[in-house]
Coordinates of C-alpha atoms and ligand atoms in Angstrom, one line a residue:
X1 CA 24.2 -11.8 35.4
X2 CA 25.3 -10.0 32.5
X3 CA 28.7 -8.2 33.2
X4 CA 27.2 -5.5 31.0
X5 CA 27.5 -1.9 32.6
X6 CA 23.4 -0.8 32.9
X7 CA 21.7 2.9 34.0
X8 CA 18.0 2.5 34.6
X9 CA 15.5 4.6 32.9
X10 CA 15.4 6.9 36.3
X11 CA 19.3 7.7 36.2
X12 CA 19.9 7.8 32.6
X13 CA 16.6 10.8 32.7
X14 CA 18.9 11.9 35.8
X15 CA 22.4 12.2 34.6
X16 CA 21.1 13.4 30.7
X17 CA 19.3 16.5 33.5
X18 CA 22.5 16.9 35.1
X19 CA 24.7 17.5 31.8
X20 CA 21.9 20.1 30.9
X21 CA 21.4 21.8 34.1
X22 CA 22.7 24.6 35.5
X23 CA 26.9 23.3 36.6
X24 CA 27.6 21.4 33.5
X25 CA 26.0 23.7 30.5
X26 CA 25.4 21.6 27.9
X27 CA 22.9 22.4 25.1
X28 CA 20.2 19.2 24.4
X29 CA 21.3 20.1 21.1
X30 CA 24.6 19.1 21.6
X31 CA 24.0 15.8 23.2
X32 CA 22.2 15.2 20.2
X33 CA 24.2 16.4 17.8
X34 CA 27.2 14.1 19.3
X35 CA 25.0 10.9 19.6
X36 CA 23.0 11.1 16.2
X37 CA 27.2 11.5 15.2
X38 CA 27.9 8.4 17.0
X39 CA 24.9 6.3 15.5
X40 CA 26.3 7.8 12.3
X41 CA 29.8 6.1 12.6
X42 CA 28.3 2.8 14.4
X43 CA 26.2 2.4 10.1
X44 CA 30.1 2.8 8.7
X45 CA 31.4 0.5 10.8
X46 CA 28.8 -2.5 10.3
X47 CA 27.8 -1.5 7.1
X48 CA 31.1 -0.4 5.9
X49 CA 31.2 1.1 2.1
X50 CA 34.9 0.3 1.3
X51 CA 34.9 -2.6 -1.6
X52 CA 31.5 -2.4 -2.2
X53 CA 30.6 -2.1 -5.9
X54 CA 28.8 1.5 -7.3
X55 CA 24.8 -0.3 -6.5
X56 CA 25.5 -1.7 -3.4
X57 CA 27.3 2.1 -2.5
X58 CA 23.9 3.3 -4.0
X59 CA 21.5 1.8 -1.8
X60 CA 19.1 3.9 0.7
X61 CA 20.1 4.3 4.7
X62 CA 16.7 4.6 5.5
X63 CA 16.4 6.8 8.5
X64 CA 12.8 6.8 10.5
X65 CA 12.8 9.7 13.2
X66 CA 10.0 9.8 16.1
X67 CA 8.6 12.6 17.4
X68 CA 10.9 13.0 20.6
X69 CA 14.8 13.3 21.3
X70 CA 15.5 9.6 19.7
X71 CA 14.4 10.7 16.8
X72 CA 16.2 14.4 16.6
X73 CA 19.4 12.2 17.0
X74 CA 17.6 9.9 14.0
X75 CA 17.9 13.3 11.5
X76 CA 21.6 14.1 13.2
X77 CA 22.5 10.7 12.1
X78 CA 21.0 11.0 7.9
X79 CA 23.5 14.7 7.7
X80 CA 26.2 13.0 9.3
X81 CA 25.4 9.7 6.7
X82 CA 24.9 11.9 4.2
X83 CA 29.2 13.6 4.2
X84 CA 30.8 10.0 5.0
X85 CA 29.0 9.0 1.5
X86 CA 25.7 7.0 2.0
X87 CA 22.7 7.7 0.4
X88 CA 20.0 8.8 3.3
X89 CA 16.1 9.4 3.0
X90 CA 14.2 10.2 6.4
X91 CA 11.3 9.4 6.9
X92 CA 9.5 11.6 10.0
X93 CA 6.1 11.0 10.0
X94 CA 5.4 13.8 13.1
X95 CA 7.2 16.3 12.9
X96 CA 7.9 17.9 17.1
X97 CA 6.7 21.3 17.6
X98 CA 9.0 21.2 20.8
X99 CA 11.2 23.7 19.8
X100 CA 12.2 25.4 16.9
X101 CA 15.6 23.7 16.8
X102 CA 13.8 20.3 15.3
X103 CA 12.4 22.9 11.7
X104 CA 16.4 23.3 11.5
X105 CA 17.6 19.9 12.0
X106 CA 14.9 19.5 8.9
X107 CA 16.3 22.4 6.7
X108 CA 19.8 20.8 7.4
X109 CA 19.0 18.0 5.3
X110 CA 17.3 19.4 3.0
X111 CA 20.5 21.9 2.7
X112 CA 22.4 18.8 2.3
X113 CA 19.2 17.6 -0.2
X114 CA 19.0 14.5 2.0
X115 CA 15.7 13.8 1.1
X116 CA 12.5 14.5 3.5
X117 CA 9.6 12.3 2.9
X118 CA 6.2 14.4 3.5
X119 CA 4.7 13.7 6.8
X120 CA 1.4 12.2 4.4
X121 CA 3.6 10.2 2.6
X122 CA 1.2 7.0 1.9
X123 CA 4.1 5.3 0.0
X124 CA 6.8 5.2 2.3
X125 CA 7.5 1.5 2.2
X126 CA 8.5 1.4 -1.2
X127 CA 12.0 2.6 -0.6
X128 CA 12.1 -0.1 1.6
X129 CA 13.4 -3.0 -0.4
X130 CA 16.2 -5.5 0.0
X131 CA 17.6 -4.7 -2.9
X132 CA 17.9 -0.6 -2.8
X133 CA 18.0 -0.5 1.5
X134 CA 21.6 -1.3 3.0
X135 CA 19.8 -0.2 6.6
X136 CA 17.0 1.5 8.3
X137 CA 17.6 3.4 11.4
X138 CA 15.4 3.0 13.9
X139 CA 15.5 6.6 15.4
X140 CA 11.7 6.7 16.5
X141 CA 11.0 5.7 20.5
X142 CA 13.6 5.7 23.2
X143 CA 14.1 5.7 26.8
X144 CA 10.9 7.9 27.1
X145 CA 8.3 5.2 25.1
X146 CA 5.3 4.1 27.4
X147 CA 3.0 1.3 25.7
X148 CA 0.7 0.8 24.3
X149 CA 2.1 2.1 21.3
X150 CA -0.2 4.6 19.1
X151 CA -0.3 5.9 15.8
X152 CA 0.8 6.3 12.9
X153 CA 3.6 4.5 15.0
X154 CA 1.9 1.2 15.2
X155 CA 1.1 0.4 11.8
X156 CA 5.1 1.5 10.9
X157 CA 6.2 -0.8 13.5
X158 CA 4.6 -3.2 12.5
X159 CA 5.9 -3.0 9.2
X160 CA 8.6 -3.0 9.9
X161 CA 9.0 -6.0 12.3
X162 CA 7.4 -7.8 8.8
X163 CA 11.0 -6.4 7.3
X164 CA 13.4 -7.1 9.4
X165 CA 14.7 -10.6 8.4
X166 CA 15.2 -9.2 5.7
X167 CA 16.7 -5.2 5.8
X168 CA 19.1 -5.1 8.9
X169 CA 17.5 -2.1 11.5
X170 CA 20.2 -0.7 13.4
X171 CA 18.6 1.5 16.9
X172 CA 19.0 4.3 18.5
X173 CA 19.4 3.6 22.3
X174 CA 16.3 1.1 22.5
X175 CA 14.6 -1.0 19.7
X176 CA 11.9 1.0 19.6
X177 CA 9.0 -0.7 21.5
X178 CA 10.5 -1.9 23.9
X179 CA 10.5 -0.7 27.6
X180 CA 13.7 1.0 28.7
X181 CA 14.4 -1.3 31.8
X182 CA 12.5 -4.6 30.6
X183 CA 13.1 -5.0 27.8
X184 CA 10.4 -6.7 24.6
X185 CA 7.7 -7.0 27.4
X186 CA 4.4 -5.1 24.5
X187 CA 3.9 -5.9 21.0
X188 CA 4.6 -4.6 18.5
X189 CA 8.8 -4.0 19.4
X190 CA 11.4 -3.9 17.1
X191 CA 14.4 -7.0 17.4
X192 CA 17.3 -5.0 15.7
X193 CA 20.2 -6.3 13.8
X194 CA 22.3 -3.2 15.4
X195 CA 21.8 -1.6 18.9
X196 CA 23.5 1.5 20.2
X197 CA 23.5 2.4 23.0
X198 CA 23.5 6.4 23.9
X199 CA 26.1 7.5 26.7
X200 CA 26.0 3.3 28.6
X201 CA 23.0 1.2 28.1
X202 CA 19.7 0.7 29.4
X203 CA 18.4 -2.0 31.5
X204 CA 17.1 -3.4 27.9
X205 CA 20.5 -3.6 26.2
X206 CA 20.4 -7.2 28.3
X207 CA 17.9 -8.2 26.3
X208 CA 19.9 -7.8 23.1
X209 CA 20.5 -11.9 21.5
X210 CA 24.3 -12.2 21.6
X211 CA 24.6 -13.8 18.2
X212 CA 21.7 -11.5 16.5
X213 CA 22.9 -8.3 17.6
X214 CA 26.0 -5.8 17.5
X215 CA 26.4 -3.9 20.3
X216 CA 27.6 0.0 20.6
X217 CA 27.5 2.6 23.1
X218 CA 28.1 5.9 21.6
X219 CA 27.6 9.7 22.6
X220 CA 31.1 9.9 24.3
X221 CA 30.7 13.4 26.1
X222 CA 31.7 12.4 29.7
X223 CA 34.3 12.2 31.6
X224 CA 35.5 9.6 34.1
X225 CA 34.2 11.3 37.9
X226 CA 30.8 11.8 36.3
X227 CA 30.7 8.2 35.2
X228 CA 31.8 6.8 38.0
X229 CA 29.5 9.2 40.5
X230 CA 26.7 7.5 38.7
X231 CA 28.3 3.7 39.2
X232 CA 30.3 2.6 36.4
X233 CA 33.6 2.9 34.4
X234 CA 33.9 4.8 31.1
X235 CA 33.8 3.2 28.1
X236 CA 37.2 2.3 26.4
X237 CA 37.0 4.6 23.1
X238 CA 39.6 3.8 20.7
X239 CA 41.5 7.3 19.6
X240 CA 39.0 9.5 18.0
X241 CA 36.5 7.0 18.1
X242 CA 33.0 7.8 19.1
X243 CA 31.4 4.8 19.4
X244 CA 32.6 1.9 21.1
X245 CA 31.7 -2.4 19.9
X246 CA 31.3 -4.4 23.5
Ligands
LIG1 N1 22.6 11.3 27.5 C1 21.8 10.9 26.0 O1 22.1 9.6 26.4 C2 20.7 11.5 25.2 C3 19.8 10.9 24.3 N2 19.2 11.6 23.7 C4 18.2 10.7 22.9 O2 17.0 10.9 23.6 C5 15.8 10.3 23.8 C6 15.1 10.3 24.9 O3 13.8 11.0 24.2 P1 12.7 12.3 24.9 O4 12.1 13.0 24.2 O5 13.1 12.3 25.9 O6 11.6 10.5 24.0 P2 12.2 10.0 23.1 O7 12.2 10.3 21.7 O8 12.1 8.4 23.2 O9 9.9 9.6 22.9 C7 9.1 10.5 23.2 C8 8.1 11.0 22.1 O10 7.7 9.5 21.7 C9 6.6 9.9 22.2 N3 5.5 8.7 22.4 C10 6.0 8.1 23.5 N4 5.1 6.6 24.1 C11 4.5 6.9 22.7 C12 3.2 5.9 22.4 N5 3.4 4.8 23.4 N6 2.6 5.9 21.4 C13 3.2 7.2 20.5 N7 3.8 8.3 21.3 C14 4.7 8.0 21.4 C15 6.3 10.9 23.2 O11 5.2 11.4 22.9 P3 4.0 12.0 23.8 O12 3.2 12.4 23.4 O13 3.6 11.0 24.9 O14 4.5 13.2 24.2 C16 7.6 11.6 23.1 O15 6.7 12.6 21.3 C17 17.3 9.5 24.2 O16 16.5 7.1 24.3 C18 18.3 9.1 23.1 O17 17.9 8.5 22.0 C19 19.1 13.2 23.6 O18 19.4 12.7 21.7 C20 19.9 13.6 24.1 C21 21.1 12.5 24.5
K2 K1 15.1 3.7 18.7

């Protein structure tokens, strides 16, 4: 049994609900900003630009955003990556109509001159070449995914699976296609090079292959008492870091 602290999908949803409930009063936007910021930091830690040639610095970070909040984390991450000196490009094939907020995140990307591919972009794979792409950020589905995967995401994830041995994939919170509690029990499912668990790792993270996948926790937004109430200790983040490598 792994010593990793994990919380079930049910508990993760309860934690989110309480954080955004009337007593604590975080907004989704606040948590998503910190979540996306953490993922951008994990990309920097894993793929530092320092000592890279100009050609390598120009490589794309290809962010694929899904229709829910996991996708929102990806949109925020892309904006921070641009500020950190990376060259992000966003593919957002099914845009959320849930709230105005998602449109605002896209406007912000336009403001930062981060390309957002059109929804019906057929040539998105052209942007995914090992010589042109530093890594892929998988912000397609997080803890609310329920198989079987529907289109257009099934075809997209199948293509990513073919590429993942050549271009490293950074998965946000849950590798896309994995059951949040039981791991990769259905196909297609991504096998990430990096997993960034948010707030606290979900049980699926115990199914990553330790030698293959670097595991970070991010989303540094809960105090000790609150973590203890949900049965875990806070993570030992250093200084102002938003991520911790586990
Ligand atoms: N406290 C935190 O840790 C925070 C985490 N955040 C991130 O939010 C996600 C969870 O976000 P949520 O919106 O609940 O869900 P997802 O993004 O995982 O997915 C929902 C969308 O996915 C569609 N979906 C689900 N299953 C399928 C399928 N089989 N095929 C196609 N599409 C699917 C679903 O569509 P519906 O039509 O079913 O509604 C939704 O559109 C968490 O993992 C973190 O990444 C937040 O940023 C807040 C802080
Ligand atoms: K994901």
